[in-house]
C-alpha positions as MATLAB code, in Angstrom:
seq = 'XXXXXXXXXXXXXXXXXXXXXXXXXXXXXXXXXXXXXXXXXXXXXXXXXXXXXXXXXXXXXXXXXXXXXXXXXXXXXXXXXXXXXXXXXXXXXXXXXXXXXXXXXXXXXXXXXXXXXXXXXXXXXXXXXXXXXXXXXXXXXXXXXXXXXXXXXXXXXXXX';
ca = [
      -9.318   -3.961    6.329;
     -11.538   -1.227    7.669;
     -13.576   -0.155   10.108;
     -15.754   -2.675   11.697;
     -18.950   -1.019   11.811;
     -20.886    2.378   10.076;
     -20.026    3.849    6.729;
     -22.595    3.867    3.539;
     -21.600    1.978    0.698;
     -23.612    4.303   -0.960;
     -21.404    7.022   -0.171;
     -18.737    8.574   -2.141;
     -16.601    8.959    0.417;
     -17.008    5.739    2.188;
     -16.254    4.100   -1.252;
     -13.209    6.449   -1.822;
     -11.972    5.079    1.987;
     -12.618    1.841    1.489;
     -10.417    1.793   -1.514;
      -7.743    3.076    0.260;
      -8.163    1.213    2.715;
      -7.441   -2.026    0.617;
      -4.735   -0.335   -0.877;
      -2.810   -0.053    2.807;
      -4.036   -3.455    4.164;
      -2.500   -5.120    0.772;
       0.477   -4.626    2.322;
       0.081   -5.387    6.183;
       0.981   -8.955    6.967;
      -2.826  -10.147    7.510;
      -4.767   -8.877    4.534;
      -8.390   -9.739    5.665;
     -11.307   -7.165    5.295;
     -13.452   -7.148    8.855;
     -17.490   -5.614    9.401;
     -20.282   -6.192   11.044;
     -21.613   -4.775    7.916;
     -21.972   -6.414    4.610;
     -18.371   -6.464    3.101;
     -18.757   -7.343   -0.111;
     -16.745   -5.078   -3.005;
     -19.441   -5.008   -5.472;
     -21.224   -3.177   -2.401;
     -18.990   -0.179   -3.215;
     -20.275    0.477   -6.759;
     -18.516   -0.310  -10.037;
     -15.390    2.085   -9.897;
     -14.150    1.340   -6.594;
     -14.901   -2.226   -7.313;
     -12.188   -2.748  -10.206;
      -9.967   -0.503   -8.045;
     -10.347   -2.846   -5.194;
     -10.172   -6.443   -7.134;
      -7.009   -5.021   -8.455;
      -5.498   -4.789   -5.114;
      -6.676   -7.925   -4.350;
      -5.080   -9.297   -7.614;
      -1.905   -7.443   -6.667;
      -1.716   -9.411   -3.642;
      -2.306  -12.588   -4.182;
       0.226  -12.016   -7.392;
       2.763  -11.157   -4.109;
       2.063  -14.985   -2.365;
       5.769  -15.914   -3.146;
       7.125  -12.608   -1.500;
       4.697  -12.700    1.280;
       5.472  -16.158    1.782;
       9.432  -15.571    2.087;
       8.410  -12.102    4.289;
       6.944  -14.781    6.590;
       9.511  -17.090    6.697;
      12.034  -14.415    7.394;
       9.805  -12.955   10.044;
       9.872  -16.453   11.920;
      13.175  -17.296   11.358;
      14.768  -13.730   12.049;
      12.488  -11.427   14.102;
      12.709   -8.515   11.434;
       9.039   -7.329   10.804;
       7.374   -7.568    7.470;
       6.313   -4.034    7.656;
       9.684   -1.421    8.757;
       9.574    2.081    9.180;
      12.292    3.692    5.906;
      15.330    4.458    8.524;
      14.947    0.466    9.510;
      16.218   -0.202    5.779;
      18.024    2.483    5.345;
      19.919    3.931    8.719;
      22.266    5.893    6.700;
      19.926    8.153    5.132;
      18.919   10.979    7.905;
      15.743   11.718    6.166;
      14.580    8.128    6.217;
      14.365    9.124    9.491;
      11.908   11.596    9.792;
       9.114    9.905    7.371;
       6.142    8.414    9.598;
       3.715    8.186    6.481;
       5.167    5.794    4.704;
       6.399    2.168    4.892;
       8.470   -0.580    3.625;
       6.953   -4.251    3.111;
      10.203   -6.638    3.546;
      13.097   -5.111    1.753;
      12.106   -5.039   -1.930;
       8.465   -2.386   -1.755;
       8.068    1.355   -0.213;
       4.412    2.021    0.345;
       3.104    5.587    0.676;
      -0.695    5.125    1.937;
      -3.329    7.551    0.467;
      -5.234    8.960    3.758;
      -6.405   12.440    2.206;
     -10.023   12.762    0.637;
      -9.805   12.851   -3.388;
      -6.272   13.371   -3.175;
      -5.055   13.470   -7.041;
      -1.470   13.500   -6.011;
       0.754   12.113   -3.926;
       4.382   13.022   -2.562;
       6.765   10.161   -1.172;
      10.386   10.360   -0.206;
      12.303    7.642   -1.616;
      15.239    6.654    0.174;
      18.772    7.442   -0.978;
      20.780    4.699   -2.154;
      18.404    2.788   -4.293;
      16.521    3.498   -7.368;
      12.895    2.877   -7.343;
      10.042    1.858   -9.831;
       6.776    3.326   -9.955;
       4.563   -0.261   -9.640;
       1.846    1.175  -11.550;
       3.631    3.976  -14.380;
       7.329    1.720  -14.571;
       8.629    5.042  -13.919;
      11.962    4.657  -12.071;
      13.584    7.205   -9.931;
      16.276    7.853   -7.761;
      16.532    7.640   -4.430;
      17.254   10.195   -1.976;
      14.354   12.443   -3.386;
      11.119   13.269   -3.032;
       8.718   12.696   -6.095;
       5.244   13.036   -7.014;
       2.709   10.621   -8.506;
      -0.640   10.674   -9.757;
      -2.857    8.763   -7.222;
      -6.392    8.024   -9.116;
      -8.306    5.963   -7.386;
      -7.040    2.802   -9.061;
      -3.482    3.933   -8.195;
      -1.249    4.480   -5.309;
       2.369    5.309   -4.004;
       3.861    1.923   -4.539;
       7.429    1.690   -5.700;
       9.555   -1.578   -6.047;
      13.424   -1.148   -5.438;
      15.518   -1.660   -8.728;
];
């Protein structure tokens, strides 16, 4: 999880990337933070702090699912982390999306990657209905929707 070296921990902006960064790497198969740097999240002062143990605790609440990711990545050969049209062929637009990402079958993940973004827009794929991890709202597939993206919050949705 982020860069190896530079950044300021004293920096707004560094803290704001390093948040989102945790948020992405949450949901990559390894979910390690690297540096030559100190690394530690209380580093990164008290806001992105919470917002970055609460990734961590959204994680490690995920062990089970990881865990059966991993088995069906050795068993199978289908990657933990699949473009949308590798879940969902049918759906032309899942075919165009680049920013976004499903983790196994079950999660859609929209990464964050724009400076104090207070919004976010993700196509969800048609066929499906999807939960909002963080709001519980559900919506329906085959539609782009937009969600509030504080800094403790990101485009996460869990199929229903």
């Amino acid at each position: 999880i982020g860069g190896y070296g530079g950044g300021n921990p004293s920096d707004p902006q560094f803290r704001e990337l390093v948040v989102r960064w945790f948020q992405y790497g949450a949901f990559c198969p390894l979910f390690r933070q690297h540096g030559a740097r100190s690394t530690e999240i209380w580093l990164y002062g008290n806001e992105s702090y919470y917002a970055i143990l609460n990734v961590m605790q959204l994680r490690e609440s995920m062990r089970p699912y990881v865990m059966e990711q991993m088995r069906l990545v050795n068993e199978t050969g289908t990657p933990v982390n699949r473009p949308l049209w590798f879940n969902y062929p049918g759906d032309p637009n899942a075919w165009n999306i680049s920013t976004e990402f499903m983790f196994g079958t079950e999660y859609l993940v929209a990464p964050v990657f724009t400076y104090q973004a207070t919004n976010w827009t993700a196509y969800l794929p048609a066929g499906d209905s999807w939960k909002h991890y963080f709001t519980g709202t559900v919506y329906s597939g085959g539609a782009n929707v937009t969600v509030d993206t504080p800094l403790n919050q990101f485009p996460l949705f869990q199929k229903v």
